[in-house]
Amino acid sequence: KQEVTQIPAALSVPEGENLVLNCSFTDSAIYNLQWFRQDPGKGLTSLLLIQSSQREQTSGRLNASLDKSSGRSTLYIAASQPGDSATYLCAVLGGSNYQLIWGAGTKLIIKP
Amino acid sequence: DVKVTQSSRYLVKRTGEKVFLECVQDMDHENMFWYRQDPGLGLRLIYFSYDVKMKEKGDIPEGYSVSREKKERFSLILESASTNQTSMYLCASSLNWVAGLAKNIQYFGAGTRLSVL
């Protein structure tokens, strides 16, 4: 059964730092991996989607990588800003029922 | 842009009440989903639907039912609300999987925070 783990559960860094969020999964048979952002009390916003055949995707200051063989993905945020403060979730699409399996998220706080 | 609208942001109900959570999407998506989100547990799938009048159980369907009479609307029903159903409920929609699994993205509503007293 696919399991998705995000470490750390929470992270606090000063503004301007580059940072990396981690996501690991146990079954490499996935169709894609997605990173989402969730602001407090709000819904989820899709940030990046990496197809299973891809190694990375970039959007602005965000870069996500995927290594299926090791079951790992990282979300790199460059030059962090207070507005980046949110919970970041990763999810993998796979299995016979084509469902997203979710990590529990990393709560990120960027200190001004 | 895809818009997924959940009818209520906050709801307070009493134990035993019948509760309806409504979700509407405007992108003609075939798939619709209901999740609940609890601290430290991530998102858990309650039910999903891949077509009108079709429904499939997710990981935690007990105590819930759903209705999809029109393509754009997916309702979650708590037949008799209980305190352990206090949670954040998130609705999502996506294109049908035959359109391509590798690029399949789910779009989310703003969520409904339900408190059952």
PDB file of C-alpha atoms in Angstrom:
ATOM      1  CA  LYS A   1       0.000   0.000   0.000  1.00  0.00           C
ATOM      2  CA  GLN A   2       1.386   3.386  -1.005  1.00  0.00           C
ATOM      3  CA  GLU A   3       2.487   5.634   1.846  1.00  0.00           C
ATOM      4  CA  VAL A   4       3.642   9.222   1.529  1.00  0.00           C
ATOM      5  CA  THR A   5       5.755  10.888   4.185  1.00  0.00           C
ATOM      6  CA  GLN A   6       6.776  14.504   4.527  1.00  0.00           C
ATOM      7  CA  ILE A   7       9.635  15.542   6.754  1.00  0.00           C
ATOM      8  CA  PRO A   8       9.877  17.833   8.612  1.00  0.00           C
ATOM      9  CA  ALA A   9       6.343  18.439   9.843  1.00  0.00           C
ATOM     10  CA  ALA A  10       7.220  22.071  10.480  1.00  0.00           C
ATOM     11  CA  LEU A  11      10.007  24.398   9.440  1.00  0.00           C
ATOM     12  CA  SER A  12      10.834  27.987  10.377  1.00  0.00           C
ATOM     13  CA  VAL A  13      13.503  29.939   8.478  1.00  0.00           C
ATOM     14  CA  PRO A  14      14.513  33.593   8.104  1.00  0.00           C
ATOM     15  CA  GLU A  15      13.388  35.514   5.059  1.00  0.00           C
ATOM     16  CA  GLY A  16      15.725  35.268   2.076  1.00  0.00           C
ATOM     17  CA  GLU A  17      16.975  31.745   2.703  1.00  0.00           C
ATOM     18  CA  ASN A  18      16.752  28.958   0.163  1.00  0.00           C
ATOM     19  CA  LEU A  19      15.028  25.879   1.529  1.00  0.00           C
ATOM     20  CA  VAL A  20      14.098  22.322   0.653  1.00  0.00           C
ATOM     21  CA  LEU A  21      10.971  20.393   1.580  1.00  0.00           C
ATOM     22  CA  ASN A  22      11.033  16.616   1.356  1.00  0.00           C
ATOM     23  CA  CYS A  23       8.498  14.038   0.276  1.00  0.00           C
ATOM     24  CA  SER A  24       9.036  10.277   0.152  1.00  0.00           C
ATOM     25  CA  PHE A  25       6.802   7.499  -1.136  1.00  0.00           C
ATOM     26  CA  THR A  26       6.994   3.742  -0.839  1.00  0.00           C
ATOM     27  CA  ASP A  27       5.746   2.518  -4.250  1.00  0.00           C
ATOM     28  CA  SER A  28       7.484   3.807  -7.366  1.00  0.00           C
ATOM     29  CA  ALA A  29       4.565   2.870  -9.649  1.00  0.00           C
ATOM     30  CA  ILE A  30       3.094   6.353  -9.875  1.00  0.00           C
ATOM     31  CA  TYR A  31       1.617   8.431 -12.699  1.00  0.00           C
ATOM     32  CA  ASN A  32       2.611  11.772 -11.256  1.00  0.00           C
ATOM     33  CA  LEU A  33       3.593  13.607  -8.106  1.00  0.00           C
ATOM     34  CA  GLN A  34       2.033  16.900  -7.181  1.00  0.00           C
ATOM     35  CA  TRP A  35       2.921  19.667  -4.758  1.00  0.00           C
ATOM     36  CA  PHE A  36       0.141  21.794  -3.287  1.00  0.00           C
ATOM     37  CA  ARG A  37       0.055  24.847  -1.068  1.00  0.00           C
ATOM     38  CA  GLN A  38      -2.563  25.422   1.623  1.00  0.00           C
ATOM     39  CA  ASP A  39      -3.000  28.710   3.434  1.00  0.00           C
ATOM     40  CA  PRO A  40      -4.551  28.599   6.930  1.00  0.00           C
ATOM     41  CA  GLY A  41      -8.232  27.690   6.809  1.00  0.00           C
ATOM     42  CA  LYS A  42      -8.243  27.594   3.023  1.00  0.00           C
ATOM     43  CA  GLY A  43      -8.374  25.068   0.223  1.00  0.00           C
ATOM     44  CA  LEU A  44      -5.425  23.703  -1.741  1.00  0.00           C
ATOM     45  CA  THR A  45      -3.664  25.301  -4.681  1.00  0.00           C
ATOM     46  CA  SER A  46      -1.687  23.192  -7.123  1.00  0.00           C
ATOM     47  CA  LEU A  47       1.915  24.395  -7.390  1.00  0.00           C
ATOM     48  CA  LEU A  48       3.734  21.877  -9.529  1.00  0.00           C
ATOM     49  CA  LEU A  49       2.992  18.553 -11.171  1.00  0.00           C
ATOM     50  CA  ILE A  50       5.799  16.206 -12.196  1.00  0.00           C
ATOM     51  CA  GLN A  51       4.829  13.432 -14.566  1.00  0.00           C
ATOM     52  CA  SER A  52       6.342  10.025 -13.893  1.00  0.00           C
ATOM     53  CA  SER A  53       8.577  10.363 -16.952  1.00  0.00           C
ATOM     54  CA  GLN A  54       9.969  13.716 -15.817  1.00  0.00           C
ATOM     55  CA  ARG A  55      12.754  14.550 -13.369  1.00  0.00           C
ATOM     56  CA  GLU A  56      11.836  18.094 -12.421  1.00  0.00           C
ATOM     57  CA  GLN A  57       9.499  21.020 -12.929  1.00  0.00           C
ATOM     58  CA  THR A  58      10.017  24.718 -12.298  1.00  0.00           C
ATOM     59  CA  SER A  59       7.665  27.608 -11.656  1.00  0.00           C
ATOM     60  CA  GLY A  60       9.177  30.927 -10.680  1.00  0.00           C
ATOM     61  CA  ARG A  61      11.134  30.478  -7.457  1.00  0.00           C
ATOM     62  CA  LEU A  62       9.901  26.910  -7.054  1.00  0.00           C
ATOM     63  CA  ASN A  63      11.629  23.814  -8.351  1.00  0.00           C
ATOM     64  CA  ALA A  64      10.398  20.295  -7.742  1.00  0.00           C
ATOM     65  CA  SER A  65      12.385  17.156  -8.465  1.00  0.00           C
ATOM     66  CA  LEU A  66      11.365  13.540  -8.701  1.00  0.00           C
ATOM     67  CA  ASP A  67      13.477  10.406  -8.248  1.00  0.00           C
ATOM     68  CA  LYS A  68      11.163   7.455  -8.652  1.00  0.00           C
ATOM     69  CA  SER A  69      13.833   4.851  -8.053  1.00  0.00           C
ATOM     70  CA  SER A  70      14.518   6.164  -4.567  1.00  0.00           C
ATOM     71  CA  GLY A  71      10.916   7.200  -3.896  1.00  0.00           C
ATOM     72  CA  ARG A  72      11.774  10.815  -3.248  1.00  0.00           C
ATOM     73  CA  SER A  73      10.731  14.290  -4.284  1.00  0.00           C
ATOM     74  CA  THR A  74      11.990  17.654  -3.131  1.00  0.00           C
ATOM     75  CA  LEU A  75      10.464  21.107  -3.392  1.00  0.00           C
ATOM     76  CA  TYR A  76      13.112  23.800  -3.519  1.00  0.00           C
ATOM     77  CA  ILE A  77      12.068  27.361  -2.693  1.00  0.00           C
ATOM     78  CA  ALA A  78      14.580  30.050  -3.584  1.00  0.00           C
ATOM     79  CA  ALA A  79      14.904  33.392  -1.793  1.00  0.00           C
ATOM     80  CA  SER A  80      12.025  32.691   0.599  1.00  0.00           C
ATOM     81  CA  GLN A  81       9.540  35.444   1.442  1.00  0.00           C
ATOM     82  CA  PRO A  82       7.018  35.842   4.289  1.00  0.00           C
ATOM     83  CA  GLY A  83       4.262  35.274   1.725  1.00  0.00           C
ATOM     84  CA  ASP A  84       5.577  31.737   1.233  1.00  0.00           C
ATOM     85  CA  SER A  85       4.393  30.865   4.727  1.00  0.00           C
ATOM     86  CA  ALA A  86       1.842  28.070   4.326  1.00  0.00           C
ATOM     87  CA  THR A  87       1.481  24.321   4.581  1.00  0.00           C
ATOM     88  CA  TYR A  88       2.941  22.420   1.643  1.00  0.00           C
ATOM     89  CA  LEU A  89       1.510  19.022   0.746  1.00  0.00           C
ATOM     90  CA  CYS A  90       2.725  16.446  -1.676  1.00  0.00           C
ATOM     91  CA  ALA A  91       0.582  13.739  -3.218  1.00  0.00           C
ATOM     92  CA  VAL A  92       1.219  10.884  -5.631  1.00  0.00           C
ATOM     93  CA  LEU A  93      -1.255   9.624  -8.204  1.00  0.00           C
ATOM     94  CA  GLY A  94      -1.126   5.889  -8.637  1.00  0.00           C
ATOM     95  CA  GLY A  95      -2.649   2.550  -7.893  1.00  0.00           C
ATOM     96  CA  SER A  96      -5.398   0.633  -9.611  1.00  0.00           C
ATOM     97  CA  ASN A  97      -8.031   3.181  -8.570  1.00  0.00           C
ATOM     98  CA  TYR A  98      -6.117   6.272  -9.796  1.00  0.00           C
ATOM     99  CA  GLN A  99      -6.350   8.094  -6.499  1.00  0.00           C
ATOM    100  CA  LEU A 100      -4.097  10.665  -4.901  1.00  0.00           C
ATOM    101  CA  ILE A 101      -2.251   9.482  -1.818  1.00  0.00           C
ATOM    102  CA  TRP A 102      -1.315  12.377   0.432  1.00  0.00           C
ATOM    103  CA  GLY A 103       1.462  13.284   2.791  1.00  0.00           C
ATOM    104  CA  ALA A 104       0.527  15.038   6.036  1.00  0.00           C
ATOM    105  CA  GLY A 105       2.251  18.264   4.965  1.00  0.00           C
ATOM    106  CA  THR A 106       5.067  20.536   6.078  1.00  0.00           C
ATOM    107  CA  LYS A 107       4.079  23.772   7.800  1.00  0.00           C
ATOM    108  CA  LEU A 108       6.494  26.460   6.649  1.00  0.00           C
ATOM    109  CA  ILE A 109       7.005  29.766   8.465  1.00  0.00           C
ATOM    110  CA  ILE A 110       9.197  32.449   6.930  1.00  0.00           C
ATOM    111  CA  LYS A 111      10.290  34.985   9.527  1.00  0.00           C
ATOM    112  CA  PRO A 112      10.654  38.605   8.328  1.00  0.00           C
TER     113      PRO A 112
ATOM    114  CA  ASP B   1      -9.606  29.308 -14.457  1.00  0.00           C
ATOM    115  CA  VAL B   2     -11.237  26.348 -12.811  1.00  0.00           C
ATOM    116  CA  LYS B   3     -13.588  27.285 -10.047  1.00  0.00           C
ATOM    117  CA  VAL B   4     -14.752  24.867  -7.381  1.00  0.00           C
ATOM    118  CA  THR B   5     -17.252  26.413  -5.011  1.00  0.00           C
ATOM    119  CA  GLN B   6     -18.270  24.995  -1.668  1.00  0.00           C
ATOM    120  CA  SER B   7     -21.521  26.412  -0.372  1.00  0.00           C
ATOM    121  CA  SER B   8     -20.403  27.146   3.178  1.00  0.00           C
ATOM    122  CA  ARG B   9     -17.062  28.108   4.729  1.00  0.00           C
ATOM    123  CA  TYR B  10     -18.184  27.371   8.278  1.00  0.00           C
ATOM    124  CA  LEU B  11     -20.993  25.226   9.643  1.00  0.00           C
ATOM    125  CA  VAL B  12     -22.038  24.417  13.200  1.00  0.00           C
ATOM    126  CA  LYS B  13     -24.438  21.519  13.653  1.00  0.00           C
ATOM    127  CA  ARG B  14     -25.763  19.446  16.517  1.00  0.00           C
ATOM    128  CA  THR B  15     -25.251  15.745  17.042  1.00  0.00           C
ATOM    129  CA  GLY B  16     -27.834  13.739  15.148  1.00  0.00           C
ATOM    130  CA  GLU B  17     -28.638  16.409  12.567  1.00  0.00           C
ATOM    131  CA  LYS B  18     -28.626  15.607   8.863  1.00  0.00           C
ATOM    132  CA  VAL B  19     -25.986  17.752   7.172  1.00  0.00           C
ATOM    133  CA  PHE B  20     -25.575  18.599   3.505  1.00  0.00           C
ATOM    134  CA  LEU B  21     -22.318  19.926   2.087  1.00  0.00           C
ATOM    135  CA  GLU B  22     -22.587  21.193  -1.464  1.00  0.00           C
ATOM    136  CA  CYS B  23     -19.900  21.538  -4.113  1.00  0.00           C
ATOM    137  CA  VAL B  24     -20.178  22.996  -7.607  1.00  0.00           C
ATOM    138  CA  GLN B  25     -17.516  23.141 -10.343  1.00  0.00           C
ATOM    139  CA  ASP B  26     -17.663  25.137 -13.530  1.00  0.00           C
ATOM    140  CA  MET B  27     -15.155  23.328 -15.755  1.00  0.00           C
ATOM    141  CA  ASP B  28     -17.260  20.416 -16.976  1.00  0.00           C
ATOM    142  CA  HIS B  29     -15.019  17.984 -15.085  1.00  0.00           C
ATOM    143  CA  GLU B  30     -16.111  14.376 -14.975  1.00  0.00           C
ATOM    144  CA  ASN B  31     -14.444  13.512 -11.664  1.00  0.00           C
ATOM    145  CA  MET B  32     -15.402  14.979  -8.313  1.00  0.00           C
ATOM    146  CA  PHE B  33     -14.072  14.137  -4.860  1.00  0.00           C
ATOM    147  CA  TRP B  34     -14.825  14.691  -1.195  1.00  0.00           C
ATOM    148  CA  TYR B  35     -11.991  14.635   1.340  1.00  0.00           C
ATOM    149  CA  ARG B  36     -11.738  15.360   5.013  1.00  0.00           C
ATOM    150  CA  GLN B  37      -8.627  16.876   6.520  1.00  0.00           C
ATOM    151  CA  ASP B  38      -7.587  16.468  10.128  1.00  0.00           C
ATOM    152  CA  PRO B  39      -4.395  17.700  11.802  1.00  0.00           C
ATOM    153  CA  GLY B  40      -1.496  15.314  11.315  1.00  0.00           C
ATOM    154  CA  LEU B  41      -3.518  12.914   9.141  1.00  0.00           C
ATOM    155  CA  GLY B  42      -3.367  14.614   5.760  1.00  0.00           C
ATOM    156  CA  LEU B  43      -6.276  14.359   3.363  1.00  0.00           C
ATOM    157  CA  ARG B  44      -8.420  11.246   3.402  1.00  0.00           C
ATOM    158  CA  LEU B  45     -10.786  10.395   0.592  1.00  0.00           C
ATOM    159  CA  ILE B  46     -14.415   9.889   1.605  1.00  0.00           C
ATOM    160  CA  TYR B  47     -16.136   9.355  -1.753  1.00  0.00           C
ATOM    161  CA  PHE B  48     -15.555  10.164  -5.374  1.00  0.00           C
ATOM    162  CA  SER B  49     -17.642  10.208  -8.514  1.00  0.00           C
ATOM    163  CA  TYR B  50     -16.487   9.761 -12.088  1.00  0.00           C
ATOM    164  CA  ASP B  51     -19.821  10.471 -13.737  1.00  0.00           C
ATOM    165  CA  VAL B  52     -23.364  11.598 -13.037  1.00  0.00           C
ATOM    166  CA  LYS B  53     -25.140   9.210 -10.678  1.00  0.00           C
ATOM    167  CA  MET B  54     -21.921   7.226 -10.216  1.00  0.00           C
ATOM    168  CA  LYS B  55     -20.130   7.027  -6.892  1.00  0.00           C
ATOM    169  CA  GLU B  56     -17.283   5.068  -5.402  1.00  0.00           C
ATOM    170  CA  LYS B  57     -16.229   4.675  -1.794  1.00  0.00           C
ATOM    171  CA  GLY B  58     -12.940   6.104  -0.740  1.00  0.00           C
ATOM    172  CA  ASP B  59     -10.922   5.218   2.338  1.00  0.00           C
ATOM    173  CA  ILE B  60     -13.361   6.441   5.011  1.00  0.00           C
ATOM    174  CA  PRO B  61     -16.964   6.302   3.708  1.00  0.00           C
ATOM    175  CA  GLU B  62     -18.585   5.221   6.972  1.00  0.00           C
ATOM    176  CA  GLY B  63     -21.160   7.713   8.214  1.00  0.00           C
ATOM    177  CA  TYR B  64     -21.303   9.550   4.877  1.00  0.00           C
ATOM    178  CA  SER B  65     -23.215   9.338   1.629  1.00  0.00           C
ATOM    179  CA  VAL B  66     -23.042  11.336  -1.590  1.00  0.00           C
ATOM    180  CA  SER B  67     -25.251  12.455  -4.419  1.00  0.00           C
ATOM    181  CA  ARG B  68     -24.405  13.469  -7.961  1.00  0.00           C
ATOM    182  CA  GLU B  69     -27.537  14.264  -9.916  1.00  0.00           C
ATOM    183  CA  LYS B  70     -25.852  16.805 -12.207  1.00  0.00           C
ATOM    184  CA  LYS B  71     -22.351  16.830 -13.616  1.00  0.00           C
ATOM    185  CA  GLU B  72     -21.373  20.091 -11.962  1.00  0.00           C
ATOM    186  CA  ARG B  73     -22.669  19.323  -8.471  1.00  0.00           C
ATOM    187  CA  PHE B  74     -21.489  16.808  -5.881  1.00  0.00           C
ATOM    188  CA  SER B  75     -23.097  16.693  -2.468  1.00  0.00           C
ATOM    189  CA  LEU B  76     -21.789  15.111   0.714  1.00  0.00           C
ATOM    190  CA  ILE B  77     -24.401  14.015   3.231  1.00  0.00           C
ATOM    191  CA  LEU B  78     -23.907  13.236   6.882  1.00  0.00           C
ATOM    192  CA  GLU B  79     -27.015  11.225   7.707  1.00  0.00           C
ATOM    193  CA  SER B  80     -26.687  11.689  11.476  1.00  0.00           C
ATOM    194  CA  ALA B  81     -23.827  13.972  12.405  1.00  0.00           C
ATOM    195  CA  SER B  82     -21.524  12.908  15.202  1.00  0.00           C
ATOM    196  CA  THR B  83     -18.809  14.796  17.064  1.00  0.00           C
ATOM    197  CA  ASN B  84     -16.075  12.705  15.410  1.00  0.00           C
ATOM    198  CA  GLN B  85     -17.144  14.189  12.076  1.00  0.00           C
ATOM    199  CA  THR B  86     -15.949  17.620  13.165  1.00  0.00           C
ATOM    200  CA  SER B  87     -13.365  18.379  10.505  1.00  0.00           C
ATOM    201  CA  MET B  88     -12.376  20.390   7.446  1.00  0.00           C
ATOM    202  CA  TYR B  89     -14.120  19.064   4.335  1.00  0.00           C
ATOM    203  CA  LEU B  90     -12.583  19.677   0.933  1.00  0.00           C
ATOM    204  CA  CYS B  91     -14.188  19.160  -2.460  1.00  0.00           C
ATOM    205  CA  ALA B  92     -12.129  18.711  -5.631  1.00  0.00           C
ATOM    206  CA  SER B  93     -12.694  18.067  -9.314  1.00  0.00           C
ATOM    207  CA  SER B  94     -10.592  16.840 -12.227  1.00  0.00           C
ATOM    208  CA  LEU B  95     -10.837  15.734 -15.806  1.00  0.00           C
ATOM    209  CA  ASN B  96     -11.618  12.121 -16.519  1.00  0.00           C
ATOM    210  CA  TRP B  97      -8.607   9.848 -16.275  1.00  0.00           C
ATOM    211  CA  VAL B  98      -8.871   8.819 -19.914  1.00  0.00           C
ATOM    212  CA  ALA B  99      -7.754  12.359 -20.729  1.00  0.00           C
ATOM    213  CA  GLY B 100      -4.358  11.385 -19.393  1.00  0.00           C
ATOM    214  CA  LEU B 101      -3.274  10.263 -15.953  1.00  0.00           C
ATOM    215  CA  ALA B 102       0.199  11.785 -15.978  1.00  0.00           C
ATOM    216  CA  LYS B 103      -1.141  15.325 -16.299  1.00  0.00           C
ATOM    217  CA  ASN B 104      -4.251  14.860 -14.170  1.00  0.00           C
ATOM    218  CA  ILE B 105      -4.618  17.718 -11.674  1.00  0.00           C
ATOM    219  CA  GLN B 106      -7.263  18.049  -8.980  1.00  0.00           C
ATOM    220  CA  TYR B 107      -8.694  21.507  -8.336  1.00  0.00           C
ATOM    221  CA  PHE B 108      -9.937  22.301  -4.857  1.00  0.00           C
ATOM    222  CA  GLY B 109     -12.610  24.415  -3.277  1.00  0.00           C
ATOM    223  CA  ALA B 110     -11.927  26.653  -0.271  1.00  0.00           C
ATOM    224  CA  GLY B 111     -13.159  24.054   2.194  1.00  0.00           C
ATOM    225  CA  THR B 112     -15.962  23.823   4.742  1.00  0.00           C
ATOM    226  CA  ARG B 113     -15.033  23.731   8.389  1.00  0.00           C
ATOM    227  CA  LEU B 114     -17.739  21.705  10.121  1.00  0.00           C
ATOM    228  CA  SER B 115     -18.192  21.641  13.866  1.00  0.00           C
ATOM    229  CA  VAL B 116     -20.578  19.084  15.358  1.00  0.00           C
ATOM    230  CA  LEU B 117     -21.560  19.874  18.939  1.00  0.00           C
TER     231      LEU B 117
END
